């Protein structure tokens, strides 16, 4: 989802059933399954729609988000849901894959 240059995509704010805990900066899920809203600009048809992440997917996403925080990233509502590390982003641009 998003554009081909990966400058847009799902953001943390798109997870309706999650929030960033102010004390720890960790993403906390308030409900399982968690609903994620896809904004019209990300939808092929230009419509808003939603989907759910179940317990297994939330476990993977939680681990990924905790690793980002542990690496020093400060999560905000506008943070990308999935992002490339700077090292991987450089590799991606060099090879064109």
mmCIF file of N, CA, C and O in Angstrom:
data_model
loop_
_atom_site.group_PDB
_atom_site.id
_atom_site.type_symbol
_atom_site.label_atom_id
_atom_site.label_comp_id
_atom_site.label_asym_id
_atom_site.label_seq_id
_atom_site.Cartn_x
_atom_site.Cartn_y
_atom_site.Cartn_z
ATOM 1 N N UNK A 1 0.832 -1.178 0.000
ATOM 2 C CA UNK A 1 0.000 0.000 0.000
ATOM 3 C C UNK A 1 0.879 1.245 0.000
ATOM 4 O O UNK A 1 2.005 1.202 0.441
ATOM 5 N N UNK A 2 0.344 2.325 -0.475
ATOM 6 C CA UNK A 2 1.127 3.536 -0.577
ATOM 7 C C UNK A 2 1.649 3.701 -1.994
ATOM 8 O O UNK A 2 1.282 2.961 -2.891
ATOM 9 N N UNK A 3 2.528 4.645 -2.198
ATOM 10 C CA UNK A 3 3.036 4.872 -3.546
ATOM 11 C C UNK A 3 4.314 4.069 -3.802
ATOM 12 O O UNK A 3 4.888 3.480 -2.889
ATOM 13 N N UNK A 4 4.766 4.063 -5.026
ATOM 14 C CA UNK A 4 5.897 3.218 -5.403
ATOM 15 C C UNK A 4 7.217 3.664 -4.771
ATOM 16 O O UNK A 4 8.169 2.899 -4.709
ATOM 17 N N UNK A 5 7.307 4.915 -4.302
ATOM 18 C CA UNK A 5 8.523 5.389 -3.658
ATOM 19 C C UNK A 5 8.492 5.182 -2.145
ATOM 20 O O UNK A 5 9.425 5.556 -1.454
ATOM 21 N N UNK A 6 7.415 4.590 -1.658
ATOM 22 C CA UNK A 6 7.245 4.281 -0.237
ATOM 23 C C UNK A 6 7.295 5.528 0.649
ATOM 24 O O UNK A 6 7.801 5.492 1.753
ATOM 25 N N UNK A 7 6.776 6.642 0.138
ATOM 26 C CA UNK A 7 6.717 7.847 0.957
ATOM 27 C C UNK A 7 5.377 7.977 1.661
ATOM 28 O O UNK A 7 5.176 8.923 2.419
ATOM 29 N N UNK A 8 4.465 7.065 1.413
ATOM 30 C CA UNK A 8 3.188 7.049 2.107
ATOM 31 C C UNK A 8 2.826 5.600 2.375
ATOM 32 O O UNK A 8 3.318 4.687 1.721
ATOM 33 N N UNK A 9 1.986 5.391 3.323
ATOM 34 C CA UNK A 9 1.552 4.049 3.679
ATOM 35 C C UNK A 9 0.799 4.102 4.991
ATOM 36 O O UNK A 9 0.446 5.171 5.480
ATOM 37 N N UNK A 10 0.543 2.934 5.546
ATOM 38 C CA UNK A 10 -0.169 2.884 6.818
ATOM 39 C C UNK A 10 0.663 3.513 7.926
ATOM 40 O O UNK A 10 1.887 3.362 7.953
ATOM 41 N N UNK A 11 0.006 4.210 8.799
ATOM 42 C CA UNK A 11 0.630 4.865 9.944
ATOM 43 C C UNK A 11 0.071 4.260 11.224
ATOM 44 O O UNK A 11 -0.992 3.635 11.218
ATOM 45 N N UNK A 12 0.761 4.494 12.319
ATOM 46 C CA UNK A 12 0.280 3.983 13.602
ATOM 47 C C UNK A 12 -1.123 4.509 13.895
ATOM 48 O O UNK A 12 -1.967 3.787 14.414
ATOM 49 N N UNK A 13 -1.404 5.743 13.514
ATOM 50 C CA UNK A 13 -2.727 6.317 13.767
ATOM 51 C C UNK A 13 -3.849 5.551 13.061
ATOM 52 O O UNK A 13 -5.013 5.694 13.414
ATOM 53 N N UNK A 14 -3.510 4.749 12.061
ATOM 54 C CA UNK A 14 -4.513 3.976 11.331
ATOM 55 C C UNK A 14 -4.988 2.749 12.110
ATOM 56 O O UNK A 14 -5.975 2.121 11.732
ATOM 57 N N UNK A 15 -4.300 2.409 13.189
ATOM 58 C CA UNK A 15 -4.740 1.296 14.035
ATOM 59 C C UNK A 15 -5.730 1.872 15.046
ATOM 60 O O UNK A 15 -5.348 2.545 15.996
ATOM 61 N N UNK A 16 -6.988 1.619 14.816
ATOM 62 C CA UNK A 16 -8.049 2.189 15.647
ATOM 63 C C UNK A 16 -7.955 1.678 17.084
ATOM 64 O O UNK A 16 -8.200 2.422 18.032
ATOM 65 N N UNK A 17 -7.604 0.432 17.253
ATOM 66 C CA UNK A 17 -7.624 -0.213 18.567
ATOM 67 C C UNK A 17 -6.255 -0.261 19.237
ATOM 68 O O UNK A 17 -5.945 -1.200 19.972
ATOM 69 N N UNK A 18 -5.419 0.737 18.994
ATOM 70 C CA UNK A 18 -4.096 0.783 19.627
ATOM 71 C C UNK A 18 -3.737 2.232 19.947
ATOM 72 O O UNK A 18 -4.296 3.165 19.374
ATOM 73 N N UNK A 19 -2.795 2.381 20.862
ATOM 74 C CA UNK A 19 -2.323 3.707 21.250
ATOM 75 C C UNK A 19 -0.873 3.585 21.691
ATOM 76 O O UNK A 19 -0.402 2.492 22.002
ATOM 77 N N UNK A 20 -0.181 4.707 21.703
ATOM 78 C CA UNK A 20 1.197 4.723 22.176
ATOM 79 C C UNK A 20 1.163 5.104 23.654
ATOM 80 O O UNK A 20 0.647 6.164 24.015
ATOM 81 N N UNK A 21 1.687 4.228 24.486
ATOM 82 C CA UNK A 21 1.713 4.483 25.928
ATOM 83 C C UNK A 21 2.723 5.588 26.217
ATOM 84 O O UNK A 21 3.893 5.488 25.845
ATOM 85 N N UNK A 22 2.279 6.630 26.891
ATOM 86 C CA UNK A 22 3.135 7.804 27.102
ATOM 87 C C UNK A 22 4.353 7.510 27.973
ATOM 88 O O UNK A 22 5.429 8.054 27.736
ATOM 89 N N UNK A 23 4.224 6.641 28.951
ATOM 90 C CA UNK A 23 5.337 6.376 29.871
ATOM 91 C C UNK A 23 6.478 5.606 29.206
ATOM 92 O O UNK A 23 7.646 5.875 29.462
ATOM 93 N N UNK A 24 6.134 4.658 28.323
ATOM 94 C CA UNK A 24 7.165 3.793 27.737
ATOM 95 C C UNK A 24 7.409 4.038 26.259
ATOM 96 O O UNK A 24 8.434 3.628 25.720
ATOM 97 N N UNK A 25 6.461 4.673 25.571
ATOM 98 C CA UNK A 25 6.584 4.879 24.131
ATOM 99 C C UNK A 25 6.269 3.637 23.325
ATOM 100 O O UNK A 25 6.479 3.597 22.125
ATOM 101 N N UNK A 26 5.728 2.626 23.992
ATOM 102 C CA UNK A 26 5.408 1.344 23.343
ATOM 103 C C UNK A 26 3.979 1.390 22.802
ATOM 104 O O UNK A 26 3.090 1.972 23.418
ATOM 105 N N UNK A 27 3.756 0.727 21.681
ATOM 106 C CA UNK A 27 2.426 0.594 21.109
ATOM 107 C C UNK A 27 1.648 -0.435 21.929
ATOM 108 O O UNK A 27 2.108 -1.557 22.129
ATOM 109 N N UNK A 28 0.472 -0.047 22.404
ATOM 110 C CA UNK A 28 -0.365 -0.913 23.234
ATOM 111 C C UNK A 28 -1.679 -1.164 22.500
ATOM 112 O O UNK A 28 -2.321 -0.226 22.032
ATOM 113 N N UNK A 29 -2.067 -2.426 22.418
ATOM 114 C CA UNK A 29 -3.319 -2.795 21.755
ATOM 115 C C UNK A 29 -4.426 -2.863 22.790
ATOM 116 O O UNK A 29 -4.318 -3.578 23.783
ATOM 117 N N UNK A 30 -5.508 -2.123 22.553
ATOM 118 C CA UNK A 30 -6.628 -2.081 23.475
ATOM 119 C C UNK A 30 -7.656 -3.177 23.195
ATOM 120 O O UNK A 30 -8.467 -3.485 24.056
ATOM 121 N N UNK A 31 -7.620 -3.730 21.999
ATOM 122 C CA UNK A 31 -8.610 -4.736 21.615
ATOM 123 C C UNK A 31 -7.979 -5.709 20.623
ATOM 124 O O UNK A 31 -7.191 -5.315 19.769
ATOM 125 N N UNK A 32 -8.340 -6.970 20.761
ATOM 126 C CA UNK A 32 -7.901 -8.007 19.825
ATOM 127 C C UNK A 32 -9.152 -8.749 19.358
ATOM 128 O O UNK A 32 -9.931 -9.191 20.198
ATOM 129 N N UNK A 33 -9.385 -8.829 18.060
ATOM 130 C CA UNK A 33 -8.542 -8.344 16.973
ATOM 131 C C UNK A 33 -8.554 -6.819 16.889
ATOM 132 O O UNK A 33 -9.516 -6.171 17.297
ATOM 133 N N UNK A 34 -7.480 -6.265 16.364
ATOM 134 C CA UNK A 34 -7.336 -4.818 16.223
ATOM 135 C C UNK A 34 -7.772 -4.394 14.823
ATOM 136 O O UNK A 34 -7.406 -5.024 13.838
ATOM 137 N N UNK A 35 -8.551 -3.336 14.764
ATOM 138 C CA UNK A 35 -9.038 -2.834 13.475
ATOM 139 C C UNK A 35 -8.052 -1.807 12.928
ATOM 140 O O UNK A 35 -7.602 -0.907 13.642
ATOM 141 N N UNK A 36 -7.728 -1.936 11.653
ATOM 142 C CA UNK A 36 -6.857 -0.991 10.950
ATOM 143 C C UNK A 36 -7.637 -0.396 9.791
ATOM 144 O O UNK A 36 -8.232 -1.121 8.990
ATOM 145 N N UNK A 37 -7.635 0.937 9.712
ATOM 146 C CA UNK A 37 -8.362 1.645 8.661
ATOM 147 C C UNK A 37 -7.395 2.013 7.539
ATOM 148 O O UNK A 37 -6.326 2.570 7.790
ATOM 149 N N UNK A 38 -7.791 1.697 6.320
ATOM 150 C CA UNK A 38 -7.005 2.065 5.134
ATOM 151 C C UNK A 38 -7.616 3.342 4.565
ATOM 152 O O UNK A 38 -8.780 3.366 4.167
ATOM 153 N N UNK A 39 -6.823 4.400 4.559
ATOM 154 C CA UNK A 39 -7.282 5.708 4.080
ATOM 155 C C UNK A 39 -7.512 5.679 2.562
ATOM 156 O O UNK A 39 -6.881 4.893 1.855
ATOM 157 N N UNK A 40 -8.381 6.559 2.051
ATOM 158 C CA UNK A 40 -8.683 6.565 0.613
ATOM 159 C C UNK A 40 -7.453 6.711 -0.283
ATOM 160 O O UNK A 40 -7.387 6.101 -1.343
ATOM 161 N N UNK A 41 -6.465 7.496 0.128
ATOM 162 C CA UNK A 41 -5.269 7.686 -0.685
ATOM 163 C C UNK A 41 -4.425 6.429 -0.841
ATOM 164 O O UNK A 41 -3.589 6.343 -1.738
ATOM 165 N N UNK A 42 -4.653 5.446 0.017
ATOM 166 C CA UNK A 42 -3.893 4.199 -0.051
ATOM 167 C C UNK A 42 -4.670 3.089 -0.743
ATOM 168 O O UNK A 42 -4.107 2.059 -1.087
ATOM 169 N N UNK A 43 -5.951 3.309 -0.921
ATOM 170 C CA UNK A 43 -6.820 2.308 -1.517
ATOM 171 C C UNK A 43 -6.786 2.416 -3.039
ATOM 172 O O UNK A 43 -6.842 3.519 -3.589
ATOM 173 N N UNK A 44 -6.708 1.298 -3.723
ATOM 174 C CA UNK A 44 -6.692 1.311 -5.193
ATOM 175 C C UNK A 44 -7.948 1.950 -5.776
ATOM 176 O O UNK A 44 -7.893 2.601 -6.799
ATOM 177 N N UNK A 45 -9.068 1.746 -5.098
ATOM 178 C CA UNK A 45 -10.336 2.297 -5.586
ATOM 179 C C UNK A 45 -10.650 3.666 -4.991
ATOM 180 O O UNK A 45 -11.659 4.266 -5.317
ATOM 181 N N UNK A 46 -9.790 4.161 -4.088
ATOM 182 C CA UNK A 46 -10.010 5.471 -3.495
ATOM 183 C C UNK A 46 -11.072 5.489 -2.407
ATOM 184 O O UNK A 46 -11.633 6.531 -2.104
ATOM 185 N N UNK A 47 -11.360 4.317 -1.840
ATOM 186 C CA UNK A 47 -12.359 4.201 -0.780
ATOM 187 C C UNK A 47 -11.684 3.895 0.548
ATOM 188 O O UNK A 47 -10.629 3.271 0.592
ATOM 189 N N UNK A 48 -12.324 4.294 1.626
ATOM 190 C CA UNK A 48 -11.869 3.902 2.957
ATOM 191 C C UNK A 48 -12.380 2.493 3.222
ATOM 192 O O UNK A 48 -13.531 2.175 2.920
ATOM 193 N N UNK A 49 -11.535 1.642 3.746
ATOM 194 C CA UNK A 49 -11.978 0.329 4.204
ATOM 195 C C UNK A 49 -11.136 -0.063 5.402
ATOM 196 O O UNK A 49 -10.208 0.641 5.780
ATOM 197 N N UNK A 50 -11.464 -1.172 6.012
ATOM 198 C CA UNK A 50 -10.719 -1.606 7.191
ATOM 199 C C UNK A 50 -10.501 -3.110 7.154
ATOM 200 O O UNK A 50 -11.151 -3.826 6.396
ATOM 201 N N UNK A 51 -9.559 -3.545 7.954
ATOM 202 C CA UNK A 51 -9.309 -4.970 8.137
ATOM 203 C C UNK A 51 -8.880 -5.184 9.582
ATOM 204 O O UNK A 51 -8.659 -4.227 10.321
ATOM 205 N N UNK A 52 -8.808 -6.433 9.988
ATOM 206 C CA UNK A 52 -8.476 -6.767 11.368
ATOM 207 C C UNK A 52 -7.186 -7.560 11.442
ATOM 208 O O UNK A 52 -6.884 -8.354 10.552
ATOM 209 N N UNK A 53 -6.413 -7.324 12.505
ATOM 210 C CA UNK A 53 -5.254 -8.145 12.827
ATOM 211 C C UNK A 53 -5.620 -9.004 14.030
ATOM 212 O O UNK A 53 -6.057 -8.490 15.054
ATOM 213 N N UNK A 54 -5.424 -10.302 13.885
ATOM 214 C CA UNK A 54 -5.706 -11.228 14.967
ATOM 215 C C UNK A 54 -4.531 -11.335 15.930
ATOM 216 O O UNK A 54 -3.507 -10.654 15.780
ATOM 217 N N UNK A 55 -4.654 -12.216 16.918
ATOM 218 C CA UNK A 55 -3.636 -12.337 17.965
ATOM 219 C C UNK A 55 -2.232 -12.659 17.443
ATOM 220 O O UNK A 55 -1.254 -12.091 17.922
ATOM 221 N N UNK A 56 -2.120 -13.535 16.467
ATOM 222 C CA UNK A 56 -0.786 -13.894 15.965
ATOM 223 C C UNK A 56 -0.124 -12.707 15.264
ATOM 224 O O UNK A 56 1.044 -12.391 15.521
ATOM 225 N N UNK A 57 -0.867 -12.026 14.399
ATOM 226 C CA UNK A 57 -0.322 -10.861 13.687
ATOM 227 C C UNK A 57 0.024 -9.740 14.657
ATOM 228 O O UNK A 57 1.059 -9.078 14.503
ATOM 229 N N UNK A 58 -0.806 -9.550 15.667
ATOM 230 C CA UNK A 58 -0.521 -8.518 16.672
ATOM 231 C C UNK A 58 0.759 -8.857 17.423
ATOM 232 O O UNK A 58 1.558 -7.982 17.727
ATOM 233 N N UNK A 59 0.977 -10.144 17.699
ATOM 234 C CA UNK A 59 2.214 -10.552 18.364
ATOM 235 C C UNK A 59 3.444 -10.192 17.551
ATOM 236 O O UNK A 59 4.428 -9.676 18.085
ATOM 237 N N UNK A 60 3.386 -10.440 16.245
ATOM 238 C CA UNK A 60 4.513 -10.085 15.377
ATOM 239 C C UNK A 60 4.704 -8.575 15.304
ATOM 240 O O UNK A 60 5.828 -8.071 15.382
ATOM 241 N N UNK A 61 3.598 -7.834 15.131
ATOM 242 C CA UNK A 61 3.682 -6.377 15.045
ATOM 243 C C UNK A 61 4.194 -5.789 16.358
ATOM 244 O O UNK A 61 5.022 -4.878 16.349
ATOM 245 N N UNK A 62 3.744 -6.331 17.475
ATOM 246 C CA UNK A 62 4.202 -5.857 18.778
ATOM 247 C C UNK A 62 5.711 -6.059 18.926
ATOM 248 O O UNK A 62 6.427 -5.154 19.351
ATOM 249 N N UNK A 63 6.205 -7.222 18.559
ATOM 250 C CA UNK A 63 7.642 -7.482 18.631
ATOM 251 C C UNK A 63 8.434 -6.544 17.738
ATOM 252 O O UNK A 63 9.495 -6.024 18.132
ATOM 253 N N UNK A 64 7.921 -6.295 16.545
ATOM 254 C CA UNK A 64 8.571 -5.391 15.597
ATOM 255 C C UNK A 64 8.617 -3.961 16.145
ATOM 256 O O UNK A 64 9.657 -3.293 16.088
ATOM 257 N N UNK A 65 7.503 -3.500 16.703
ATOM 258 C CA UNK A 65 7.445 -2.141 17.251
ATOM 259 C C UNK A 65 8.355 -2.003 18.476
ATOM 260 O O UNK A 65 9.035 -0.993 18.637
ATOM 261 N N UNK A 66 8.390 -3.021 19.327
ATOM 262 C CA UNK A 66 9.266 -2.979 20.502
ATOM 263 C C UNK A 66 10.737 -2.937 20.078
ATOM 264 O O UNK A 66 11.543 -2.247 20.698
ATOM 265 N N UNK A 67 11.082 -3.651 19.023
ATOM 266 C CA UNK A 67 12.462 -3.633 18.517
ATOM 267 C C UNK A 67 12.816 -2.244 17.993
ATOM 268 O O UNK A 67 13.937 -1.762 18.201
ATOM 269 N N UNK A 68 11.884 -1.587 17.329
ATOM 270 C CA UNK A 68 12.138 -0.231 16.844
ATOM 271 C C UNK A 68 12.365 0.734 17.999
ATOM 272 O O UNK A 68 13.272 1.571 17.953
ATOM 273 N N UNK A 69 11.542 0.608 19.049
ATOM 274 C CA UNK A 69 11.705 1.471 20.228
ATOM 275 C C UNK A 69 13.037 1.171 20.911
ATOM 276 O O UNK A 69 13.771 2.080 21.301
ATOM 277 N N UNK A 70 13.387 -0.108 21.027
ATOM 278 C CA UNK A 70 14.652 -0.494 21.659
ATOM 279 C C UNK A 70 15.851 0.030 20.872
ATOM 280 O O UNK A 70 16.907 0.309 21.445
ATOM 281 N N UNK A 71 15.690 0.195 19.554
ATOM 282 C CA UNK A 71 16.766 0.714 18.718
ATOM 283 C C UNK A 71 16.852 2.239 18.776
ATOM 284 O O UNK A 71 17.697 2.839 18.115
ATOM 285 N N UNK A 72 15.953 2.867 19.551
ATOM 286 C CA UNK A 72 16.030 4.307 19.736
ATOM 287 C C UNK A 72 14.984 5.126 19.012
ATOM 288 O O UNK A 72 14.968 6.355 19.112
ATOM 289 N N UNK A 73 14.102 4.471 18.279
ATOM 290 C CA UNK A 73 13.068 5.227 17.570
ATOM 291 C C UNK A 73 11.998 5.692 18.548
ATOM 292 O O UNK A 73 11.602 4.962 19.454
ATOM 293 N N UNK A 74 11.531 6.905 18.369
ATOM 294 C CA UNK A 74 10.423 7.430 19.165
ATOM 295 C C UNK A 74 9.165 7.331 18.305
ATOM 296 O O UNK A 74 9.036 8.015 17.286
ATOM 297 N N UNK A 75 8.240 6.465 18.710
ATOM 298 C CA UNK A 75 7.012 6.259 17.951
ATOM 299 C C UNK A 75 6.038 7.410 18.181
ATOM 300 O O UNK A 75 5.895 7.891 19.305
ATOM 301 N N UNK A 76 5.391 7.837 17.112
ATOM 302 C CA UNK A 76 4.321 8.829 17.183
ATOM 303 C C UNK A 76 3.150 8.302 16.365
ATOM 304 O O UNK A 76 3.283 7.310 15.640
ATOM 305 N N UNK A 77 2.028 8.981 16.435
ATOM 306 C CA UNK A 77 0.860 8.585 15.646
ATOM 307 C C UNK A 77 1.162 8.627 14.150
ATOM 308 O O UNK A 77 0.572 7.884 13.367
ATOM 309 N N UNK A 78 2.095 9.468 13.737
ATOM 310 C CA UNK A 78 2.438 9.589 12.321
ATOM 311 C C UNK A 78 3.573 8.667 11.883
ATOM 312 O O UNK A 78 3.960 8.677 10.711
ATOM 313 N N UNK A 79 4.109 7.860 12.787
ATOM 314 C CA UNK A 79 5.170 6.908 12.415
ATOM 315 C C UNK A 79 4.613 5.857 11.460
ATOM 316 O O UNK A 79 3.463 5.442 11.575
ATOM 317 N N UNK A 80 5.436 5.452 10.513
ATOM 318 C CA UNK A 80 5.045 4.405 9.576
ATOM 319 C C UNK A 80 4.798 3.108 10.340
ATOM 320 O O UNK A 80 5.515 2.787 11.285
ATOM 321 N N UNK A 81 3.783 2.377 9.912
ATOM 322 C CA UNK A 81 3.495 1.096 10.550
ATOM 323 C C UNK A 81 4.617 0.104 10.265
ATOM 324 O O UNK A 81 5.107 -0.567 11.159
ATOM 325 N N UNK A 82 5.047 0.029 9.037
ATOM 326 C CA UNK A 82 6.167 -0.824 8.621
ATOM 327 C C UNK A 82 7.153 0.074 7.878
ATOM 328 O O UNK A 82 6.766 0.838 7.004
ATOM 329 N N UNK A 83 8.416 -0.024 8.220
ATOM 330 C CA UNK A 83 9.419 0.833 7.590
ATOM 331 C C UNK A 83 10.691 0.044 7.342
ATOM 332 O O UNK A 83 10.944 -0.968 7.989
ATOM 333 N N UNK A 84 11.464 0.509 6.406
ATOM 334 C CA UNK A 84 12.772 -0.078 6.150
ATOM 335 C C UNK A 84 13.798 0.600 7.039
ATOM 336 O O UNK A 84 13.724 1.804 7.274
ATOM 337 N N UNK A 85 14.757 -0.152 7.512
ATOM 338 C CA UNK A 85 15.855 0.457 8.251
ATOM 339 C C UNK A 85 16.686 1.275 7.262
ATOM 340 O O UNK A 85 16.665 0.999 6.054
ATOM 341 N N UNK A 86 17.424 2.252 7.716
ATOM 342 C CA UNK A 86 18.244 3.040 6.789
ATOM 343 C C UNK A 86 19.191 2.169 5.959
ATOM 344 O O UNK A 86 19.399 2.422 4.780
ATOM 345 N N UNK A 87 19.721 1.114 6.558
ATOM 346 C CA UNK A 87 20.632 0.231 5.818
ATOM 347 C C UNK A 87 19.899 -0.472 4.678
ATOM 348 O O UNK A 87 20.375 -0.565 3.558
ATOM 349 N N UNK A 88 18.701 -0.986 4.959
ATOM 350 C CA UNK A 88 17.917 -1.681 3.941
ATOM 351 C C UNK A 88 17.420 -0.705 2.879
ATOM 352 O O UNK A 88 17.340 -1.043 1.714
ATOM 353 N N UNK A 89 17.071 0.508 3.280
ATOM 354 C CA UNK A 89 16.605 1.499 2.328
ATOM 355 C C UNK A 89 17.700 1.822 1.321
ATOM 356 O O UNK A 89 17.459 1.909 0.129
ATOM 357 N N UNK A 90 18.940 1.955 1.780
ATOM 358 C CA UNK A 90 20.060 2.202 0.884
ATOM 359 C C UNK A 90 20.279 1.052 -0.084
ATOM 360 O O UNK A 90 20.504 1.251 -1.273
ATOM 361 N N UNK A 91 20.179 -0.169 0.409
ATOM 362 C CA UNK A 91 20.322 -1.348 -0.435
ATOM 363 C C UNK A 91 19.226 -1.379 -1.488
ATOM 364 O O UNK A 91 19.466 -1.654 -2.659
ATOM 365 N N UNK A 92 18.021 -1.056 -1.083
ATOM 366 C CA UNK A 92 16.874 -1.050 -1.991
ATOM 367 C C UNK A 92 17.093 -0.057 -3.122
ATOM 368 O O UNK A 92 16.865 -0.352 -4.274
ATOM 369 N N UNK A 93 17.582 1.113 -2.808
ATOM 370 C CA UNK A 93 17.782 2.143 -3.841
ATOM 371 C C UNK A 93 18.920 1.772 -4.786
ATOM 372 O O UNK A 93 18.857 2.047 -5.963
ATOM 373 N N UNK A 94 19.972 1.126 -4.276
ATOM 374 C CA UNK A 94 21.111 0.780 -5.127
ATOM 375 C C UNK A 94 20.756 -0.310 -6.120
ATOM 376 O O UNK A 94 21.160 -0.267 -7.271
ATOM 377 N N UNK A 95 20.010 -1.319 -5.699
ATOM 378 C CA UNK A 95 19.739 -2.460 -6.569
ATOM 379 C C UNK A 95 18.507 -2.253 -7.412
ATOM 380 O O UNK A 95 18.323 -2.931 -8.410
ATOM 381 N N UNK A 96 17.600 -1.350 -6.977
ATOM 382 C CA UNK A 96 16.380 -1.113 -7.729
ATOM 383 C C UNK A 96 15.357 -2.213 -7.559
ATOM 384 O O UNK A 96 14.413 -2.315 -8.325
ATOM 385 N N UNK A 97 15.523 -3.056 -6.561
ATOM 386 C CA UNK A 97 14.559 -4.151 -6.344
ATOM 387 C C UNK A 97 13.439 -3.683 -5.480
ATOM 388 O O UNK A 97 13.497 -2.801 -4.719
#
